[in-house]
Short mmCIF file of C-alpha atoms and ligand atoms in Angstrom, two decimals:
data_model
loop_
_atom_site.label_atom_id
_atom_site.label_comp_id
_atom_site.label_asym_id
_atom_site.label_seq_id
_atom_site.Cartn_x
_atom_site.Cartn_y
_atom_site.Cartn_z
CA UNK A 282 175.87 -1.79 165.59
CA UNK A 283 174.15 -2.85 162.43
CA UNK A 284 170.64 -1.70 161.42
CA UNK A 285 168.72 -3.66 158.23
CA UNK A 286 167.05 -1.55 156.19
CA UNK A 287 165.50 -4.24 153.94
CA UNK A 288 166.88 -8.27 152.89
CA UNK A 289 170.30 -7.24 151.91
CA UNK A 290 170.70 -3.64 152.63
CA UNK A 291 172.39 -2.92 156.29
CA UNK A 292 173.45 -0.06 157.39
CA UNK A 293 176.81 -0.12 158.53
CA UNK A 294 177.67 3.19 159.82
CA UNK A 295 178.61 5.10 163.50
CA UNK A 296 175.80 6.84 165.31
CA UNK A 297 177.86 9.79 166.82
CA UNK A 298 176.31 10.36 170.08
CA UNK A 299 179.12 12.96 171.53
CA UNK A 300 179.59 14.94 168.66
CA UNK A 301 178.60 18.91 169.58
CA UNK A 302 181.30 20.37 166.82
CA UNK A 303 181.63 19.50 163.42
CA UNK A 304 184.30 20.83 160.92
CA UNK A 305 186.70 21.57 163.70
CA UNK A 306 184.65 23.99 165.98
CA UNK A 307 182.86 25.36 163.08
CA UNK A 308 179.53 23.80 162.97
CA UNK A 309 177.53 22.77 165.99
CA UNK A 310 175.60 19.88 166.51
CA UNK A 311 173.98 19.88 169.72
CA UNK A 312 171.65 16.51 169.11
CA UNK A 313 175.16 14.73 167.88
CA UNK A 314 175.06 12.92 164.41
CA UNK A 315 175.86 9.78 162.12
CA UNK A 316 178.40 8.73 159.52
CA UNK A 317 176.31 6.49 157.58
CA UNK A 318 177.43 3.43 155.76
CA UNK A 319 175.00 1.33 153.60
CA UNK A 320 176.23 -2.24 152.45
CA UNK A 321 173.77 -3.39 149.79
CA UNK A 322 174.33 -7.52 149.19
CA UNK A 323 173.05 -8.80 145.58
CA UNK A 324 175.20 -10.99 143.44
CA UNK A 325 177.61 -8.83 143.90
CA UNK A 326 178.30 -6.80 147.30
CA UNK A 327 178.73 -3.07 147.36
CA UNK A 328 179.87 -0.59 150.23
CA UNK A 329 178.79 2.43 149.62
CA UNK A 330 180.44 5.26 151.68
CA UNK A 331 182.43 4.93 155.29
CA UNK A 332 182.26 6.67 158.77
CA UNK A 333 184.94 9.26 160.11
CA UNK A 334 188.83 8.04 160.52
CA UNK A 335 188.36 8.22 164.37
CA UNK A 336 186.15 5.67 163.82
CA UNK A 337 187.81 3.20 161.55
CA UNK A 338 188.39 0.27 163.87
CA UNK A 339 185.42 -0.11 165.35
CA UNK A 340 183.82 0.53 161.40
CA UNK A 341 186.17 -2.20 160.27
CA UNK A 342 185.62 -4.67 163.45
CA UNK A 343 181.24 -4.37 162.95
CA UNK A 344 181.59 -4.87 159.13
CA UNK A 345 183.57 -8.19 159.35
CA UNK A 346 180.58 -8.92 161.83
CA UNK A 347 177.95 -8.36 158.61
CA UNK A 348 180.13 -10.13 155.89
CA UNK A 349 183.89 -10.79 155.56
CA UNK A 350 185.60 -8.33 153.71
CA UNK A 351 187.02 -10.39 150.55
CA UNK A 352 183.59 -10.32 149.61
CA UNK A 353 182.81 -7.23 149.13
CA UNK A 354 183.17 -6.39 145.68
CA UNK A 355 182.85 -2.77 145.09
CA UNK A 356 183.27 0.43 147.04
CA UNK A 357 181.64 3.69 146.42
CA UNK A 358 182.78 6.96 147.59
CA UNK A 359 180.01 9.55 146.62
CA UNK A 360 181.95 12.03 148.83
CA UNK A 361 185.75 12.74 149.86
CA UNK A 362 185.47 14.48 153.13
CA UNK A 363 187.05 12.64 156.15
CA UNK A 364 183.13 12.07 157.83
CA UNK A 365 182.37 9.39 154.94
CA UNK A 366 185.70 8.91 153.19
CA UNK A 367 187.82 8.52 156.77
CA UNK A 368 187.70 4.87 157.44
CA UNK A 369 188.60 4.33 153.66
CA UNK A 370 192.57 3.77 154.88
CA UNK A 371 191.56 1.02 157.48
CA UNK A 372 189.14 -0.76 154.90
CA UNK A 373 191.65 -0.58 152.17
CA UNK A 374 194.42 -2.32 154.34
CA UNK A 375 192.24 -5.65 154.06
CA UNK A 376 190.78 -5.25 150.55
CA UNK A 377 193.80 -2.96 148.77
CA UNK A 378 192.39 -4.21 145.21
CA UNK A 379 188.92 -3.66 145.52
CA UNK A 380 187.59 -0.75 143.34
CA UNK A 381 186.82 2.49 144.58
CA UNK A 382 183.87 3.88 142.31
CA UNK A 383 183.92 8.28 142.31
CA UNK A 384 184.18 10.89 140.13
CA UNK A 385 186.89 11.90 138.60
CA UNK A 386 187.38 15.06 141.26
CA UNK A 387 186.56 11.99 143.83
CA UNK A 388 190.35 10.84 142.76
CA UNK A 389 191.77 13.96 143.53
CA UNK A 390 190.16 14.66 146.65
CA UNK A 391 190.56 10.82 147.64
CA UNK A 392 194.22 11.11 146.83
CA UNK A 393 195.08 14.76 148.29
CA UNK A 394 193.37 13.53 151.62
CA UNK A 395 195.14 9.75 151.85
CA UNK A 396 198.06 10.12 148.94
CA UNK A 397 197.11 6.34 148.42
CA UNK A 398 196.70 4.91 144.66
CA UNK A 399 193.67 3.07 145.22
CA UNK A 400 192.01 0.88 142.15
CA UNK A 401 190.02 3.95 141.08
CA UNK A 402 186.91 3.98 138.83
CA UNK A 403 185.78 7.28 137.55
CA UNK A 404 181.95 7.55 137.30
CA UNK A 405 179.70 10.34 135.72
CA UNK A 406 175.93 10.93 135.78
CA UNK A 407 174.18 7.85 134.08
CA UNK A 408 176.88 5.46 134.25
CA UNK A 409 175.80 2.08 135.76
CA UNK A 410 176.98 -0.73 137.65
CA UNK A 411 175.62 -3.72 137.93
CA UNK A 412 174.96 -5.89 141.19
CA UNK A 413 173.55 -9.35 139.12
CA UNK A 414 169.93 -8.36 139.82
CA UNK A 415 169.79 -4.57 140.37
CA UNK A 416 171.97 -1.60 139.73
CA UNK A 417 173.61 1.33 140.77
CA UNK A 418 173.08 4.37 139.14
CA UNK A 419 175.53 7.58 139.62
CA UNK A 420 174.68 10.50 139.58
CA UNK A 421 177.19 13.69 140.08
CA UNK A 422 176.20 16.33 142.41
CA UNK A 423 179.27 18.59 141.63
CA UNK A 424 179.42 21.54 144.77
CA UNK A 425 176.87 19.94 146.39
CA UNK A 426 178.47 20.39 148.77
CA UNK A 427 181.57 19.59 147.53
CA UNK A 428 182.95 18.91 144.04
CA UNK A 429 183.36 15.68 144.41
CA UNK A 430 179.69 14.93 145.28
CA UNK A 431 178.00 12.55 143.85
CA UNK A 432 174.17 10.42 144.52
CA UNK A 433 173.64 6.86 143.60
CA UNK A 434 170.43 5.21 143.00
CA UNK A 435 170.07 1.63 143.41
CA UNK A 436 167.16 0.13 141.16
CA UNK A 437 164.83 -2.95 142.10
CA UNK A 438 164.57 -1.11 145.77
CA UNK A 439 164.60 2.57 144.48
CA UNK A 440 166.93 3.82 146.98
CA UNK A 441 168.64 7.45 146.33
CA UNK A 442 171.94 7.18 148.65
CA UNK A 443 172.45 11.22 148.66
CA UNK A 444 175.69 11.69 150.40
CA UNK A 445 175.16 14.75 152.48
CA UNK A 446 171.84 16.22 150.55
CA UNK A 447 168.97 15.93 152.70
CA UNK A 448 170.92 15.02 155.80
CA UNK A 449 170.64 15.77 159.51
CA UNK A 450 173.10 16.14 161.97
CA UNK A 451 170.98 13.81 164.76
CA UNK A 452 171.84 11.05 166.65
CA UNK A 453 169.67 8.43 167.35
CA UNK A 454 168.67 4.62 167.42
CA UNK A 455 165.66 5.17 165.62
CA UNK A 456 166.92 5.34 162.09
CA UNK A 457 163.64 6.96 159.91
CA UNK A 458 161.85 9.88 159.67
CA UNK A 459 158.71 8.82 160.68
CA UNK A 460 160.18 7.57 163.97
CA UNK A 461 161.88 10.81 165.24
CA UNK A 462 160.71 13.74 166.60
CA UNK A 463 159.49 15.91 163.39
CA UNK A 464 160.15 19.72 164.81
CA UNK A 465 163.79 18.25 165.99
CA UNK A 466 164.24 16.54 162.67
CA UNK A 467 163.22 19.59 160.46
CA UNK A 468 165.01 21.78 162.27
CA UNK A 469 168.17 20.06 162.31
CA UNK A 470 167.57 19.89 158.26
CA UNK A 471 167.12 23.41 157.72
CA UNK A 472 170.04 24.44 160.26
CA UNK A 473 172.45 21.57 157.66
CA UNK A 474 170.51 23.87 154.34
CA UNK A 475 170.89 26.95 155.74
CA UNK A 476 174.79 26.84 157.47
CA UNK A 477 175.94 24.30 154.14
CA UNK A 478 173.85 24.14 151.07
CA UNK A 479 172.85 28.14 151.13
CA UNK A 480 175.81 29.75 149.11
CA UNK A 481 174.77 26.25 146.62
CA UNK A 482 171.01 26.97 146.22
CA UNK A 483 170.90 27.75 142.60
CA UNK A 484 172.49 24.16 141.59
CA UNK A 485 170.55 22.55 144.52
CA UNK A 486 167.29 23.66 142.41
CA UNK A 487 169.11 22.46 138.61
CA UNK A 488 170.06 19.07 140.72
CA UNK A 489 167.32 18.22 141.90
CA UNK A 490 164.88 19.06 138.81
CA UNK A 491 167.36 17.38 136.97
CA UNK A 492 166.95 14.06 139.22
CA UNK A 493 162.76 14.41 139.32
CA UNK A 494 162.84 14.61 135.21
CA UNK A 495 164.55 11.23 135.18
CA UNK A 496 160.75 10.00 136.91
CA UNK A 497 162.26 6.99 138.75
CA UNK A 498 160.30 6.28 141.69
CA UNK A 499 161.97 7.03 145.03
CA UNK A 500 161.11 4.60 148.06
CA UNK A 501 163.96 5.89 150.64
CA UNK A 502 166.21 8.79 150.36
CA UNK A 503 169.68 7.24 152.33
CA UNK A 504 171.40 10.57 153.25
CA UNK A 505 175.02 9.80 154.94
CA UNK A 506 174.08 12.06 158.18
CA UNK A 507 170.79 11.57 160.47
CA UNK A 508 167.53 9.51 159.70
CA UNK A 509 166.52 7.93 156.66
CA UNK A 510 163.58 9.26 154.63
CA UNK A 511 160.93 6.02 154.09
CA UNK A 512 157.68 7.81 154.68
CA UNK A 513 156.90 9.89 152.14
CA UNK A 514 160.78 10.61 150.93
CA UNK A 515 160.07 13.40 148.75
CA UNK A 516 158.57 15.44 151.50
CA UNK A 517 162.66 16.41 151.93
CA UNK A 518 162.80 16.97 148.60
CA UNK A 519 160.34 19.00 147.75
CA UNK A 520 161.51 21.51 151.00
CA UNK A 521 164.56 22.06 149.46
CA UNK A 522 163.24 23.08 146.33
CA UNK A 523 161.38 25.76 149.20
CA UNK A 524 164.60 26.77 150.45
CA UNK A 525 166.81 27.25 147.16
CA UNK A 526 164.72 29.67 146.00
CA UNK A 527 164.73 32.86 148.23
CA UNK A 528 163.11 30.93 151.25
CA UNK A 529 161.66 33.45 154.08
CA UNK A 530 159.47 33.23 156.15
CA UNK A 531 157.23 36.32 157.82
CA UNK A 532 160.06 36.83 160.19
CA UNK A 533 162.76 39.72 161.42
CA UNK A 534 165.90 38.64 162.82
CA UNK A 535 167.29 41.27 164.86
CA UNK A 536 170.56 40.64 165.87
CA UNK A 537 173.60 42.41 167.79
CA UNK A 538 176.62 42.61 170.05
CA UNK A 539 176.32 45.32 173.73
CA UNK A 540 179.54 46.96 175.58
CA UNK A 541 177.05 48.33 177.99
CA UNK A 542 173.69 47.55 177.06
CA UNK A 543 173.19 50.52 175.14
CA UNK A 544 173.25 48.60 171.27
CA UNK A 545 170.63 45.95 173.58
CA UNK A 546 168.60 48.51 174.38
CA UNK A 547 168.23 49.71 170.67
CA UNK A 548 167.43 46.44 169.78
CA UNK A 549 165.02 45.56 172.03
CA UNK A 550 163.34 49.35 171.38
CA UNK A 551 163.70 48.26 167.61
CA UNK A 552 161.41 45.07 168.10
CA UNK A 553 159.24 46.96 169.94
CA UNK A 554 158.05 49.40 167.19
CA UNK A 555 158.23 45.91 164.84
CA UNK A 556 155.48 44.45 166.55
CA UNK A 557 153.79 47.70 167.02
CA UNK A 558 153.30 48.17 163.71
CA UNK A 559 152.68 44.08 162.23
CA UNK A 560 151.61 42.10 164.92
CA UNK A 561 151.96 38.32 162.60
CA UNK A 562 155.78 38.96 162.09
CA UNK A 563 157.86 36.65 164.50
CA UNK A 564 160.30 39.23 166.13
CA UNK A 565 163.29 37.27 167.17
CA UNK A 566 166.69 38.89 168.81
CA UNK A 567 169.78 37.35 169.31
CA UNK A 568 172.92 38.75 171.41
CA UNK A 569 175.10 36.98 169.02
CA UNK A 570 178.08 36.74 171.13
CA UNK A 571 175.92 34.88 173.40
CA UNK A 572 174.33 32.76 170.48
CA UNK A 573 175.04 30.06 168.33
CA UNK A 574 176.39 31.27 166.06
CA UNK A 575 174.74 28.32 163.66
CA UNK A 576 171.18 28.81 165.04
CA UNK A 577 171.45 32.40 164.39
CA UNK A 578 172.58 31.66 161.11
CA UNK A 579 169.51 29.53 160.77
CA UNK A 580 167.30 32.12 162.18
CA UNK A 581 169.02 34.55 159.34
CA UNK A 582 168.05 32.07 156.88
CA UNK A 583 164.34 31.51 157.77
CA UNK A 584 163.54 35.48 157.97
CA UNK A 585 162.85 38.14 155.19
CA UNK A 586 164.90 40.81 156.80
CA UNK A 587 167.77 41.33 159.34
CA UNK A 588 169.19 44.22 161.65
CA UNK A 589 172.49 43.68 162.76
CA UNK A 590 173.54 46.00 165.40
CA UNK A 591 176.77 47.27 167.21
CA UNK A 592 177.96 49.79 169.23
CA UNK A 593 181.37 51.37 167.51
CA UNK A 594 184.72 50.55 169.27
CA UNK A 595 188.02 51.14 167.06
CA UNK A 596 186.05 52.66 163.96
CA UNK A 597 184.70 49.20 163.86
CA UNK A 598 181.90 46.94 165.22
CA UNK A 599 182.40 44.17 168.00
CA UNK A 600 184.40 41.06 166.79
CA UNK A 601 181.41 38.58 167.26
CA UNK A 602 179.51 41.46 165.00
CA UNK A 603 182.39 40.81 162.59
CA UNK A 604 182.37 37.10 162.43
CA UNK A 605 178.53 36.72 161.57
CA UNK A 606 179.28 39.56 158.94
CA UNK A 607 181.90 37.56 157.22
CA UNK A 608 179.95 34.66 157.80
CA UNK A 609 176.74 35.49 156.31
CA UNK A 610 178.82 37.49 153.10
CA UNK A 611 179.98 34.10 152.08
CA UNK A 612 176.68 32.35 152.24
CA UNK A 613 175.03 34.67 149.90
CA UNK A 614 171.29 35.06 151.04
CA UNK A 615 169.09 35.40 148.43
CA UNK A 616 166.18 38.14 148.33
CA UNK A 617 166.98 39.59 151.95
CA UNK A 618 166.99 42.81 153.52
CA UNK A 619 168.38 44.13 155.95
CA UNK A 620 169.44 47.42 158.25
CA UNK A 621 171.97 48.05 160.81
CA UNK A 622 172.02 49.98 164.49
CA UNK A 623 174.05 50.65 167.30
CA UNK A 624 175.39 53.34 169.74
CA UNK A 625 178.08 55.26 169.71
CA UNK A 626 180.43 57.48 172.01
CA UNK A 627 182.59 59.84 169.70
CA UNK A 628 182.95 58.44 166.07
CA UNK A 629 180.40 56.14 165.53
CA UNK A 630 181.69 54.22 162.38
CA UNK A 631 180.16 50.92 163.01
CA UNK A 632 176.81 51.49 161.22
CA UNK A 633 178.09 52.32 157.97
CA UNK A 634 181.00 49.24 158.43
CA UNK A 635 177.62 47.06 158.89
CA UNK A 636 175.76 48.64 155.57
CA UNK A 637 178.64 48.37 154.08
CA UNK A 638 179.23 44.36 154.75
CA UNK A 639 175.67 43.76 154.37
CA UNK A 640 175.43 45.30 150.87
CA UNK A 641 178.46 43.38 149.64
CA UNK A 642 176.94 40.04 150.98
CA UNK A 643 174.22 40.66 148.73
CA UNK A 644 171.44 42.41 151.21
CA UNK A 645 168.96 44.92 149.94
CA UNK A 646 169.28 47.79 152.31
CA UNK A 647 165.89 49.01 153.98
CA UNK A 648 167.87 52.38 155.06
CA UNK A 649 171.16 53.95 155.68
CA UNK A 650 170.67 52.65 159.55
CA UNK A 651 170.25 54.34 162.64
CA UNK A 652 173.07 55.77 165.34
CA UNK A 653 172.16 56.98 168.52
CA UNK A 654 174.82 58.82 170.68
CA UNK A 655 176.18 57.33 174.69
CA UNK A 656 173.17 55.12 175.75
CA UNK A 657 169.41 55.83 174.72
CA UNK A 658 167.46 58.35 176.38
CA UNK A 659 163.80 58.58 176.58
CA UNK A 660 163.88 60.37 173.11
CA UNK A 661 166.67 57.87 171.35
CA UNK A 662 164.39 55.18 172.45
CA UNK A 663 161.34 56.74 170.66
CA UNK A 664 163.82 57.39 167.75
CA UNK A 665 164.44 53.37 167.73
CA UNK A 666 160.67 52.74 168.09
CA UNK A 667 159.81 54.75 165.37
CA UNK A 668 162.91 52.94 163.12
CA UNK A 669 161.19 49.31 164.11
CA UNK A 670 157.90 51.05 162.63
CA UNK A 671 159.32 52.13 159.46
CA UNK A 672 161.01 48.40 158.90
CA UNK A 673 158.22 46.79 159.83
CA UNK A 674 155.68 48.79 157.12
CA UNK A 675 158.08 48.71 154.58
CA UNK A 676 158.28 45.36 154.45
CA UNK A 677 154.78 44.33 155.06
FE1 FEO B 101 179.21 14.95 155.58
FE2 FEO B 101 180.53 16.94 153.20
O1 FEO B 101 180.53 15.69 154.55
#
């Protein structure tokens, strides 16, 4: 499949209908995703980024379809990783002398993934290549998400081709923002902010100001995953400047791992004195080894304070507990606080393991927790109630 975007742009890449994991069995993507390849045709012809290696023959097969492949004069690779950089060995067979335009940790990642010694150009922010009547513009995007990232801005059609910023893991035919459903769109952005960009947020705000003070006008954002933004582009924009700075939203994430109900039963007691005592704060709990783990991530993300619960087993907390500890350390939540509960039979170490990992991963701490001994009683529940209270009031 081909899709034109305007005379002499076409998108070129793989709508991924089947896809439900992404980096190994990291990352889910229930509403599947694309690998999107733009081939811009001026005097000279351009392909910038590819699709996934699993998909290089069919990639190869549709773009001899849209032009044969001795003409295309220039490659760019504004990202290494194997989604947009996989089909570059297939490609290459045909064209082996045609440029490859990156940075210069583009050739390193380019050549530690393929071990191939392409015809690399090295690019940096500013530098310009020229297509007979328009440009391309590069601009580096170092860690975002990788350090190889780069943008590139084509002039004449003001076109940002962002790589992964501002992408969507979506499949689907209908290829714009405006054309998709907007509460599945945004929330497939913020889950792609929130489970990638988050530990990044600081240099996603310096990028991004950075790009605005160059006041080029911006028709279409091209991102390499999901829809293209053509109404009103900067809307995407201007929510990630939302969500690299401390984003929340009036919400309390409570969530938890059970043996026997008892750590549930906290939790749920919990909510209860949270809505008892603020009635406009979304409440939402998760059993997180029932969850996704990326929506609850997400969830994490959108809220202004967390409780993570377990009950204690080996001096520890439950290993799906663990995971979303470690997992949420290493994204580095800005601005967030957070408690932690459970129930215990005879040592009862799991609270303080929680406040412990919380605090390192950068949480403000609303308390030192609460324990309750073997599973709640009439009083442990009131004890529970009256904890939801207390978070809820200090935080309104
Ligand atoms: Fe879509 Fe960082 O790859």
């Amino acid at each position: 499949m081909a899709f034109k975007i305007k005379e002499n742009i076409v998108w070129v890449g793989k709508v991924d209908w089947e896809l439900r994991k992404f980096h190994g069995e990291e990352y889910s993507t229930h509403r599947g995703s694309s690998y999107n390849s733009y081939l811009v045709k001026d005097e000279k012809v351009v392909l910038i980024d590819t699709v996934w290696g699993k998909f290089s023959s069919e990639f190869v097969v549709n773009l001899k379809k849209e032009i044969p492949l001795e003409k295309i004069d220039f490659v760019i690779a504004n990202h290494a990783e194997s989604d947009h950089s996989g089909a570059l060995p297939e490609l290459m067979r045909h064209i082996p002398d045609v440029p490859i335009y990156c940075t210069s940790n583009g050739v390193n990642s380019l050549k530690g993934h393929y071990h191939q010694d392409w015809n690399f150009q090295v690019v940096k922010t500013g530098d310009k290549l020229s297509l007979g009547s328009k440009e391309l513009i590069f601009v580096e995007a170092q860690m975002l998400h990788w350090p190889d990232s780069m943008m590139c801005y084509l002039t004449n059609d003001n076109i940002l081709f962002s790589n992964d910023a501002f992408g969507q893991h979506i499949a689907s035919e209908l290829m714009y923002n405006d054309l998709v459903d907007q509460a599945e769109l945004f929330q497939e952005a913020i889950k792609y902010y929130a489970n990638i960009l988050t530990p990044f947020s600081a240099l996603v705000d310096r990028k991004i100001k950075e790009v605005v003070a160059l006041n080029v006008p911006v028709n279409m954002i091209c991102p390499s995953h999901g829809v293209i933004w053509r109404k009103d582009p900067l809307q995407i924009v201007n929510q990630y400047l939302q969500w690299a700075n401390a984003y929340a939203e009036n919400q309390i994430t409570v969530a938890y791992d059970s043996m026997w109900d008892g750590t549930r039963q906290m939790a749920e007691a919990i909510a209860k004195g949270i809505m008892e005592a603020d009635q406009t704060v979304a409440v939402k709990l998760f059993n997180i080894a029932r969850s996704d783990k990326n929506d609850v991530i997400t969830e994490i993300f959108k809220s202004k304070a967390i409780l993570i619960g377990s009950p204690t087993v080996n001096k520890g907390v439950l290993s799906a507990v663990a995971a979303i500890l470690e997992e949420i350390k290493g994204l580095r939540f800005q601005n967030k606080k957070a408690a932690a509960f459970g129930c215990y039979g005879w040592s009862g170490e799991a609270v303080k393991v929680i406040s412990d990992k919380l605090k390192e991963g950068g949480f403000q701490l609303l308390n030192d927790g609460i324990r309750e001994k073997w599973n709640p009683n009439i009083e442990s529940v009131d004890n529970c109630i009256r904890f939801g209270r207390d978070v809820a009031l200090n935080l309104k």
